[in-house]
Short mmCIF file of C-alpha atoms in Angstrom, two decimals:
data_model
loop_
_atom_site.label_atom_id
_atom_site.label_comp_id
_atom_site.label_asym_id
_atom_site.label_seq_id
_atom_site.Cartn_x
_atom_site.Cartn_y
_atom_site.Cartn_z
CA UNK A 23 -31.85 -151.49 60.74
CA UNK A 24 -31.07 -150.78 56.59
CA UNK A 25 -34.48 -150.78 55.59
CA UNK A 26 -35.97 -148.74 58.69
CA UNK A 27 -33.96 -145.93 56.98
CA UNK A 28 -34.88 -146.56 53.61
CA UNK A 29 -37.86 -143.63 53.90
CA UNK A 30 -35.67 -140.93 54.34
CA UNK A 31 -32.81 -142.08 51.87
CA UNK A 32 -36.16 -142.45 49.73
CA UNK A 33 -36.39 -138.53 49.65
CA UNK A 34 -32.97 -137.83 49.04
CA UNK A 35 -32.67 -140.48 46.33
CA UNK A 36 -36.20 -138.62 45.01
CA UNK A 37 -34.81 -135.29 45.18
CA UNK A 38 -31.25 -136.19 43.78
CA UNK A 39 -33.35 -137.79 40.53
CA UNK A 40 -35.26 -135.02 40.07
CA UNK A 41 -32.01 -132.53 40.34
CA UNK A 42 -29.85 -134.41 38.12
CA UNK A 43 -29.96 -133.84 34.37
CA UNK A 44 -31.63 -135.96 31.46
CA UNK A 45 -29.30 -137.87 29.47
CA UNK A 46 -29.66 -136.02 26.78
CA UNK A 47 -27.71 -137.17 23.53
CA UNK A 48 -26.75 -134.62 20.46
CA UNK A 49 -28.81 -131.44 21.51
CA UNK A 50 -25.69 -129.75 23.24
CA UNK A 51 -24.01 -130.06 19.78
CA UNK A 52 -25.00 -128.22 16.81
CA UNK A 53 -22.40 -129.19 13.99
CA UNK A 54 -23.93 -132.87 14.28
CA UNK A 55 -25.14 -133.10 10.64
CA UNK A 56 -24.01 -132.10 7.33
CA UNK A 57 -25.91 -130.99 4.46
CA UNK A 58 -26.09 -132.00 0.79
CA UNK A 59 -23.49 -134.63 -1.03
CA UNK A 60 -20.74 -132.15 -0.37
CA UNK A 61 -21.58 -130.90 3.07
CA UNK A 62 -21.70 -134.24 4.52
CA UNK A 63 -18.39 -135.48 3.16
CA UNK A 64 -16.41 -132.26 4.75
CA UNK A 65 -18.15 -131.59 7.99
CA UNK A 66 -20.38 -129.12 6.73
CA UNK A 67 -17.77 -126.09 6.21
CA UNK A 68 -19.03 -124.61 3.11
CA UNK A 69 -19.88 -121.15 4.28
CA UNK A 70 -17.90 -119.41 1.93
CA UNK A 71 -17.73 -122.22 -0.74
CA UNK A 72 -20.87 -123.95 -0.86
CA UNK A 73 -21.88 -124.74 -4.84
CA UNK A 74 -25.16 -126.33 -4.43
CA UNK A 75 -28.83 -126.11 -3.15
CA UNK A 76 -27.60 -126.72 0.48
CA UNK A 77 -26.71 -122.94 0.95
CA UNK A 78 -30.26 -122.57 1.41
CA UNK A 79 -28.53 -123.81 4.89
CA UNK A 80 -24.96 -122.65 5.18
CA UNK A 81 -24.86 -119.37 3.44
CA UNK A 82 -28.30 -118.22 1.35
CA UNK A 83 -26.49 -115.23 -0.34
CA UNK A 84 -24.59 -117.67 -2.24
CA UNK A 85 -27.59 -118.91 -4.17
CA UNK A 86 -27.47 -116.13 -6.56
CA UNK A 87 -23.73 -116.71 -7.45
CA UNK A 88 -24.11 -120.59 -8.32
CA UNK A 89 -23.54 -121.38 -11.79
CA UNK A 90 -26.08 -123.96 -12.14
CA UNK A 91 -28.31 -123.81 -9.41
CA UNK A 92 -30.80 -126.73 -10.54
CA UNK A 93 -29.86 -128.57 -7.95
CA UNK A 94 -32.66 -131.32 -6.27
CA UNK A 95 -31.01 -133.89 -3.65
CA UNK A 96 -32.40 -135.99 -0.77
CA UNK A 97 -29.40 -137.22 1.90
CA UNK A 98 -30.23 -139.92 4.27
CA UNK A 99 -27.44 -140.63 7.02
CA UNK A 100 -27.06 -144.25 9.17
CA UNK A 101 -26.00 -143.29 12.67
CA UNK A 102 -24.35 -146.17 15.06
CA UNK A 103 -23.65 -144.44 18.27
CA UNK A 104 -23.17 -145.29 21.70
CA UNK A 105 -22.31 -143.78 24.90
CA UNK A 106 -20.25 -146.10 27.81
CA UNK A 107 -20.32 -143.94 31.41
CA UNK A 108 -19.17 -146.03 34.35
CA UNK A 109 -20.76 -145.63 37.75
CA UNK A 110 -23.42 -143.49 36.35
CA UNK A 111 -26.00 -144.37 38.74
CA UNK A 112 -23.58 -145.62 41.72
CA UNK A 113 -20.84 -148.00 42.15
CA UNK A 114 -21.07 -150.62 39.47
CA UNK A 115 -24.15 -149.05 38.08
CA UNK A 116 -23.21 -148.30 34.55
CA UNK A 117 -24.44 -146.82 31.82
CA UNK A 118 -23.96 -148.33 28.61
CA UNK A 119 -26.30 -147.93 25.09
CA UNK A 120 -25.66 -148.49 21.37
CA UNK A 121 -28.23 -146.42 19.29
CA UNK A 122 -28.96 -147.29 15.50
CA UNK A 123 -30.94 -144.50 13.32
CA UNK A 124 -31.94 -143.73 9.97
CA UNK A 125 -32.26 -140.03 9.68
CA UNK A 126 -33.45 -137.92 6.70
CA UNK A 127 -31.28 -134.88 6.77
CA UNK A 128 -32.12 -132.73 3.86
CA UNK A 129 -34.12 -132.18 0.61
CA UNK A 130 -33.89 -129.15 -1.44
CA UNK A 131 -35.20 -128.05 -4.79
CA UNK A 132 -34.83 -124.70 -6.44
CA UNK A 133 -38.45 -122.39 -7.27
CA UNK A 134 -38.58 -120.52 -10.80
CA UNK A 135 -36.31 -120.68 -13.81
CA UNK A 136 -33.26 -119.03 -12.09
CA UNK A 137 -32.85 -116.48 -14.21
CA UNK A 138 -31.85 -112.85 -13.57
CA UNK A 139 -30.63 -111.34 -10.36
CA UNK A 140 -33.10 -113.05 -7.66
CA UNK A 141 -33.61 -116.71 -7.71
CA UNK A 142 -35.42 -118.63 -4.78
CA UNK A 143 -35.44 -122.26 -3.19
CA UNK A 144 -36.75 -124.68 -0.50
CA UNK A 145 -35.79 -127.16 1.58
CA UNK A 146 -36.67 -129.56 4.89
CA UNK A 147 -33.69 -130.32 6.78
CA UNK A 148 -33.14 -132.38 10.38
CA UNK A 149 -31.34 -130.07 12.73
CA UNK A 150 -31.71 -132.75 15.99
CA UNK A 151 -33.05 -136.20 15.42
CA UNK A 152 -31.81 -138.66 18.53
CA UNK A 153 -33.11 -141.58 20.95
CA UNK A 154 -31.36 -142.82 23.94
CA UNK A 155 -32.25 -145.53 26.32
CA UNK A 156 -29.88 -145.84 29.13
CA UNK A 157 -30.39 -148.26 31.74
CA UNK A 158 -28.70 -149.98 34.90
CA UNK A 159 -29.39 -152.90 37.43
CA UNK A 160 -27.86 -154.32 40.44
CA UNK A 161 -28.94 -157.51 42.21
CA UNK A 162 -27.90 -159.01 45.73
CA UNK A 163 -30.02 -162.47 45.69
CA UNK A 164 -29.03 -165.51 46.63
CA UNK A 165 -30.91 -168.97 47.62
CA UNK A 166 -29.21 -169.25 50.86
CA UNK A 167 -29.07 -166.21 51.99
CA UNK A 168 -31.94 -163.85 54.33
CA UNK A 169 -31.23 -160.55 52.85
CA UNK A 170 -32.01 -159.05 49.32
CA UNK A 171 -31.74 -156.12 47.27
CA UNK A 172 -32.33 -155.34 43.68
CA UNK A 173 -32.44 -152.14 42.11
CA UNK A 174 -33.42 -150.95 38.48
CA UNK A 175 -33.22 -147.54 36.53
CA UNK A 176 -33.97 -145.90 33.11
CA UNK A 177 -33.11 -142.59 31.55
CA UNK A 178 -34.68 -142.26 28.08
CA UNK A 179 -34.78 -139.31 25.70
CA UNK A 180 -35.92 -138.63 22.10
CA UNK A 181 -35.12 -135.18 20.61
CA UNK A 182 -36.19 -133.80 17.47
CA UNK A 183 -36.17 -130.70 15.71
CA UNK A 184 -36.81 -130.31 12.01
CA UNK A 185 -36.84 -127.01 9.84
CA UNK A 186 -38.73 -126.08 6.55
CA UNK A 187 -38.40 -122.90 4.69
CA UNK A 188 -36.79 -121.31 1.76
CA UNK A 189 -34.49 -118.74 0.37
CA UNK A 190 -34.25 -115.71 -1.65
CA UNK A 191 -31.18 -114.66 -3.20
CA UNK A 192 -30.03 -111.58 -4.70
CA UNK A 193 -26.84 -110.66 -7.02
CA UNK A 194 -25.18 -107.35 -5.83
CA UNK A 195 -22.81 -107.37 -9.01
CA UNK A 196 -20.75 -109.93 -10.70
CA UNK A 197 -19.12 -111.34 -7.36
CA UNK A 198 -21.25 -110.11 -4.61
CA UNK A 199 -24.48 -111.32 -3.43
CA UNK A 200 -26.78 -111.50 -0.64
CA UNK A 201 -29.81 -113.84 1.05
CA UNK A 202 -32.13 -114.83 3.61
CA UNK A 203 -33.63 -117.98 4.62
CA UNK A 204 -36.73 -117.95 6.79
CA UNK A 205 -37.60 -121.05 8.62
CA UNK A 206 -40.49 -122.74 10.63
CA UNK A 207 -38.74 -124.70 13.39
CA UNK A 208 -40.00 -127.75 15.03
CA UNK A 209 -38.43 -128.96 18.32
CA UNK A 210 -39.81 -131.46 20.66
CA UNK A 211 -38.46 -133.71 23.42
CA UNK A 212 -39.49 -136.87 25.31
CA UNK A 213 -37.54 -137.23 29.00
CA UNK A 214 -38.17 -140.07 31.19
CA UNK A 215 -36.77 -141.66 34.15
CA UNK A 216 -37.81 -144.58 36.64
CA UNK A 217 -35.82 -145.70 39.48
CA UNK A 218 -37.24 -148.62 41.29
CA UNK A 219 -35.03 -149.98 44.69
CA UNK A 220 -36.64 -153.40 46.38
CA UNK A 221 -34.99 -154.70 49.79
CA UNK A 222 -36.18 -157.89 51.87
CA UNK A 223 -34.65 -158.40 55.60
CA UNK A 224 -35.54 -161.15 58.80
CA UNK A 225 -38.81 -159.31 59.50
CA UNK A 226 -39.88 -157.09 56.96
CA UNK A 227 -39.67 -155.76 53.08
CA UNK A 228 -39.83 -152.49 51.48
CA UNK A 229 -39.90 -151.23 47.69
CA UNK A 230 -39.17 -147.97 46.49
CA UNK A 231 -39.86 -146.28 43.13
CA UNK A 232 -39.96 -142.84 41.42
CA UNK A 233 -40.32 -142.07 38.03
CA UNK A 234 -40.93 -138.41 36.06
CA UNK A 235 -41.88 -138.06 32.80
CA UNK A 236 -41.83 -134.66 30.57
CA UNK A 237 -42.81 -133.96 27.31
CA UNK A 238 -43.54 -130.59 25.36
CA UNK A 239 -43.63 -129.59 21.27
CA UNK A 240 -42.45 -125.97 20.67
CA UNK A 241 -42.73 -124.10 17.01
CA UNK A 242 -40.53 -120.79 16.33
CA UNK A 243 -39.85 -118.73 13.09
CA UNK A 244 -36.16 -118.27 12.63
CA UNK A 245 -34.22 -116.50 9.71
CA UNK A 246 -30.48 -117.13 7.97
CA UNK A 247 -28.77 -114.03 6.41
CA UNK A 248 -26.08 -114.68 4.40
CA UNK A 249 -23.40 -112.65 2.36
CA UNK A 250 -21.24 -114.51 -0.18
CA UNK A 251 -18.31 -112.67 -2.17
CA UNK A 252 -16.55 -114.72 -4.99
CA UNK A 253 -14.02 -112.35 -6.04
CA UNK A 254 -11.79 -115.32 -8.17
CA UNK A 255 -10.45 -118.57 -6.81
CA UNK A 256 -11.21 -117.42 -3.07
CA UNK A 257 -15.06 -117.48 -1.74
CA UNK A 258 -16.12 -115.79 0.92
CA UNK A 259 -19.10 -116.22 3.49
CA UNK A 260 -20.82 -114.77 6.07
CA UNK A 261 -23.87 -115.90 7.77
CA UNK A 262 -26.17 -114.85 10.78
CA UNK A 263 -28.62 -117.46 12.66
CA UNK A 264 -31.34 -115.76 14.56
CA UNK A 265 -32.76 -117.47 17.87
CA UNK A 266 -36.43 -117.21 16.22
CA UNK A 267 -39.73 -115.99 17.92
CA UNK A 268 -41.90 -118.65 19.55
CA UNK A 269 -45.37 -119.39 17.64
CA UNK A 270 -46.45 -122.11 19.70
CA UNK A 271 -45.65 -124.37 22.80
CA UNK A 272 -46.96 -126.73 25.20
CA UNK A 273 -46.36 -129.81 27.02
CA UNK A 274 -47.12 -131.87 30.51
CA UNK A 275 -45.67 -133.39 33.20
CA UNK A 276 -45.76 -136.55 34.82
CA UNK A 277 -44.72 -137.65 38.20
CA UNK A 278 -44.97 -140.61 41.10
CA UNK A 279 -42.92 -141.68 43.98
CA UNK A 280 -43.56 -144.20 46.44
CA UNK A 281 -41.93 -145.96 49.75
CA UNK A 282 -43.59 -148.98 50.90
CA UNK A 283 -43.21 -152.08 53.44
CA UNK A 284 -41.32 -152.02 56.54
CA UNK A 285 -40.05 -148.69 55.94
CA UNK A 286 -39.62 -145.68 58.61
CA UNK A 287 -42.07 -143.41 56.96
CA UNK A 288 -44.30 -144.93 53.94
CA UNK A 289 -44.73 -142.10 51.06
CA UNK A 290 -46.73 -141.55 48.50
CA UNK A 291 -46.83 -138.56 45.69
CA UNK A 292 -48.02 -137.97 42.53
CA UNK A 293 -48.46 -135.51 39.74
CA UNK A 294 -49.96 -135.47 36.36
CA UNK A 295 -50.30 -131.87 34.55
CA UNK A 296 -50.82 -131.31 31.05
CA UNK A 297 -51.68 -128.32 28.81
CA UNK A 298 -48.59 -126.78 30.30
CA UNK A 299 -46.66 -123.61 28.52
CA UNK A 300 -43.33 -124.67 27.02
CA UNK A 301 -40.46 -122.40 26.15
CA UNK A 302 -37.42 -122.94 24.29
CA UNK A 303 -34.70 -120.73 23.53
CA UNK A 304 -32.00 -121.36 20.74
CA UNK A 305 -28.87 -119.49 20.43
CA UNK A 306 -27.61 -116.76 18.00
CA UNK A 307 -25.13 -117.88 15.84
CA UNK A 308 -22.20 -116.19 13.36
CA UNK A 309 -20.22 -118.12 10.82
CA UNK A 310 -17.73 -116.74 8.34
CA UNK A 311 -15.96 -119.13 6.01
CA UNK A 312 -13.36 -119.12 3.36
CA UNK A 313 -12.94 -121.61 0.25
CA UNK A 314 -10.16 -121.79 -2.20
CA UNK A 315 -10.83 -123.70 -5.72
CA UNK A 316 -7.55 -125.00 -7.57
CA UNK A 317 -7.87 -126.66 -10.65
CA UNK A 318 -8.81 -129.81 -9.30
CA UNK A 319 -8.48 -129.36 -5.88
CA UNK A 320 -10.96 -127.05 -3.41
CA UNK A 321 -10.09 -126.35 -0.31
CA UNK A 322 -13.04 -125.01 3.10
CA UNK A 323 -12.51 -123.89 6.18
CA UNK A 324 -15.55 -122.28 8.61
CA UNK A 325 -15.48 -121.03 11.98
CA UNK A 326 -18.93 -120.58 13.80
CA UNK A 327 -19.63 -119.07 17.10
CA UNK A 328 -22.91 -119.77 18.79
CA UNK A 329 -23.96 -117.26 22.00
CA UNK A 330 -24.74 -118.74 25.25
CA UNK A 331 -28.40 -119.54 26.59
CA UNK A 332 -29.47 -118.20 30.00
CA UNK A 333 -30.77 -120.45 32.35
CA UNK A 334 -34.79 -120.60 31.77
CA UNK A 335 -37.69 -122.95 32.76
CA UNK A 336 -38.74 -125.30 29.53
CA UNK A 337 -41.86 -126.05 31.39
CA UNK A 338 -43.35 -124.76 34.90
CA UNK A 339 -45.12 -127.32 36.75
CA UNK A 340 -46.59 -127.08 39.88
CA UNK A 341 -44.92 -128.92 43.07
CA UNK A 342 -45.84 -132.73 43.22
CA UNK A 343 -48.01 -133.17 46.79
CA UNK A 344 -46.97 -135.64 49.20
CA UNK A 345 -50.10 -137.49 50.70
CA UNK A 346 -51.02 -137.01 54.44
CA UNK A 347 -48.47 -133.56 54.38
CA UNK A 348 -48.18 -130.49 53.63
CA UNK A 349 -44.90 -131.23 51.67
CA UNK A 350 -44.28 -130.94 48.35
CA UNK A 351 -41.61 -132.03 45.75
CA UNK A 352 -40.74 -129.22 43.26
CA UNK A 353 -40.84 -130.21 39.55
CA UNK A 354 -38.46 -128.76 37.44
CA UNK A 355 -37.12 -128.73 33.80
CA UNK A 356 -34.80 -126.49 32.46
CA UNK A 357 -32.64 -125.29 29.84
CA UNK A 358 -29.42 -123.65 29.02
CA UNK A 359 -26.50 -123.44 26.75
CA UNK A 360 -23.22 -122.17 26.93
CA UNK A 361 -21.37 -120.13 24.04
CA UNK A 362 -19.06 -122.18 22.12
CA UNK A 363 -16.89 -121.79 19.23
CA UNK A 364 -16.59 -124.60 16.13
CA UNK A 365 -14.14 -124.81 13.19
CA UNK A 366 -13.15 -127.04 10.55
CA UNK A 367 -11.72 -128.01 7.42
CA UNK A 368 -12.54 -129.47 4.18
CA UNK A 369 -11.07 -130.76 0.89
CA UNK A 370 -12.50 -132.05 -2.29
CA UNK A 371 -10.33 -133.27 -5.09
CA UNK A 372 -11.35 -134.16 -8.66
CA UNK A 373 -9.69 -137.45 -10.48
CA UNK A 374 -11.27 -137.36 -13.84
CA UNK A 375 -14.50 -135.62 -15.30
CA UNK A 376 -16.63 -138.14 -12.86
CA UNK A 377 -15.04 -139.03 -9.73
CA UNK A 378 -14.13 -136.86 -6.37
CA UNK A 379 -12.89 -137.38 -3.19
CA UNK A 380 -13.55 -135.68 0.11
CA UNK A 381 -12.32 -135.40 3.48
CA UNK A 382 -13.02 -132.88 6.59
CA UNK A 383 -12.21 -132.51 10.12
CA UNK A 384 -14.23 -130.47 12.62
CA UNK A 385 -14.65 -129.56 16.16
CA UNK A 386 -18.07 -129.94 17.72
CA UNK A 387 -17.75 -128.36 21.29
CA UNK A 388 -20.63 -128.91 23.56
CA UNK A 389 -22.51 -125.98 24.96
CA UNK A 390 -23.63 -128.42 28.21
CA UNK A 391 -23.72 -125.85 31.13
CA UNK A 392 -24.98 -127.48 34.65
CA UNK A 393 -28.55 -125.89 34.51
CA UNK A 394 -28.90 -127.52 30.98
CA UNK A 395 -31.79 -130.80 30.47
CA UNK A 396 -28.46 -132.76 28.79
CA UNK A 397 -25.74 -134.58 29.58
CA UNK A 398 -23.69 -134.37 26.76
CA UNK A 399 -20.59 -132.99 28.37
CA UNK A 400 -17.65 -133.65 25.93
CA UNK A 401 -16.81 -132.09 22.88
CA UNK A 402 -16.63 -133.94 19.88
CA UNK A 403 -14.40 -134.28 17.31
CA UNK A 404 -15.44 -135.34 13.85
CA UNK A 405 -13.62 -136.49 10.98
CA UNK A 406 -15.26 -137.85 7.46
CA UNK A 407 -14.23 -139.01 4.43
CA UNK A 408 -16.05 -140.02 1.21
CA UNK A 409 -16.42 -139.66 -2.68
CA UNK A 410 -18.74 -139.15 -5.46
CA UNK A 411 -19.91 -140.19 -9.06
CA UNK A 412 -20.93 -138.09 -11.67
CA UNK A 413 -23.12 -139.35 -14.78
CA UNK A 414 -24.93 -137.15 -16.98
CA UNK A 415 -26.99 -134.34 -14.84
CA UNK A 416 -26.84 -136.39 -11.68
CA UNK A 417 -24.49 -136.95 -8.89
CA UNK A 418 -24.10 -139.85 -6.41
CA UNK A 419 -22.18 -139.41 -2.89
CA UNK A 420 -20.85 -142.05 -0.02
CA UNK A 421 -19.23 -141.51 2.60
CA UNK A 422 -18.28 -142.83 6.37
CA UNK A 423 -17.88 -139.98 9.47
CA UNK A 424 -16.64 -141.01 13.28
CA UNK A 425 -16.62 -138.54 15.98
CA UNK A 426 -15.50 -139.10 19.78
CA UNK A 427 -15.27 -137.33 23.15
CA UNK A 428 -14.75 -138.05 26.52
CA UNK A 429 -16.00 -136.00 29.66
CA UNK A 430 -16.53 -135.98 33.36
CA UNK A 431 -20.56 -135.73 33.73
CA UNK A 432 -22.66 -135.84 37.22
CA UNK A 433 -24.06 -139.09 38.10
CA UNK A 434 -27.33 -139.07 36.19
CA UNK A 435 -29.06 -140.75 39.16
CA UNK A 436 -27.83 -141.78 42.96
CA UNK A 437 -29.72 -144.32 44.39
CA UNK A 438 -29.82 -144.47 48.94
CA UNK A 439 -26.03 -144.63 49.65
CA UNK A 440 -24.14 -144.25 46.76
CA UNK A 441 -23.11 -140.66 46.40
CA UNK A 442 -23.86 -137.32 47.20
CA UNK A 443 -25.08 -134.90 44.31
CA UNK A 444 -22.14 -133.55 42.41
CA UNK A 445 -20.50 -136.67 41.78
CA UNK A 446 -18.90 -137.26 38.41
CA UNK A 447 -18.10 -139.99 36.35
CA UNK A 448 -16.40 -140.42 33.13
CA UNK A 449 -18.19 -140.86 30.25
CA UNK A 450 -16.67 -141.86 26.85
CA UNK A 451 -18.75 -141.03 23.26
CA UNK A 452 -18.60 -142.25 19.48
CA UNK A 453 -20.72 -142.26 16.17
CA UNK A 454 -19.99 -143.93 13.19
CA UNK A 455 -22.19 -142.10 10.08
CA UNK A 456 -22.79 -143.70 7.05
CA UNK A 457 -24.25 -141.29 4.30
CA UNK A 458 -25.89 -141.74 1.10
CA UNK A 459 -26.60 -138.44 -0.93
CA UNK A 460 -27.53 -137.64 -4.48
CA UNK A 461 -28.19 -134.29 -6.35
CA UNK A 462 -29.63 -133.95 -10.10
CA UNK A 463 -28.92 -131.03 -12.38
CA UNK A 464 -31.89 -130.05 -14.77
CA UNK A 465 -31.34 -127.84 -17.83
CA UNK A 466 -31.85 -124.11 -18.26
#
């Protein structure tokens, strides 16, 4: 009988559920956001030719070479993103989710007079800000049938990372400068997953439930080091980003699983653990960029390599106890990242004295590894277009971007009898981004 075997199948489902990676959205992509009115509209390929205070992020060395560094700006992006993964949790159990979010991307300002060889600035920026809620359901219930079955599952994740810091930039010569941007980075993740299955047959009924939840906060100190050389119309830049040093990390873990009713073996397992040590590891990154400034048209290009991060435990909770037995269920929450190479190109063209047109395209590769707590296996192609208006000392920029990608991914949840671990399904991702940015130039 089907219901008699559910106790054993429940254990398999729980193991598959725990082993499957979380459905993270964009923490596997490093070029999700651009910064500043120009950076947002050119895919952020400004390591060589950044010309506003987004130099705090792109290339701290460039700040001392900017003729008029008195920019302050705020940028907000409105995202409409979707993921479609048929059979992500089994046959006819699809994931299909759309997210609408408002993301504060960057706020930056200058410190001091901006005179002399040294210049200083500060910035707050968002590196990740995603919130996904993926669900599925399957129902086989009819009034005239003695047998019925129903299932429901959900995987939700919230990932944020914010940087706050400043920049010191020093001019070594008329065309050469170096800079340093120290940051404090706050990274937080909340991951929840649940699966419920119920059956009813003549002579009995059964209910299966499994859920897990992890959350953690992590604080680290990191730095970006940059060199900028601008001998003529050609502008070159190099920037290195360090992984960072951990300052604080803590988290918690909760797990609950049960099999009740007419099952081969009733089961109850649970765990709730707090004040756990948390780890988060970011990669080394090296970026090189070149820009060429013509009379009305400027061309930008950047390539950036991100190092791999070997598998590590984000949280290490104790195994969950199974009531009435000596059995335990291991609870793991791991991180890992593959090395990736991103590259892109952008253009800005001046029309008259007040209007500029922008465009950009980039490959935003995924750092996904099977050991990592993410399902963003797809590489993204990003394209952006926009324009800016200048009036007096102010600039207003408007733009739209689109990103897309597809790739096979492991099934997120495997309900009993639907497949074996390692089964893959095809996922499609897309994202629209609408941006509004501005900058203000002050007098000397």
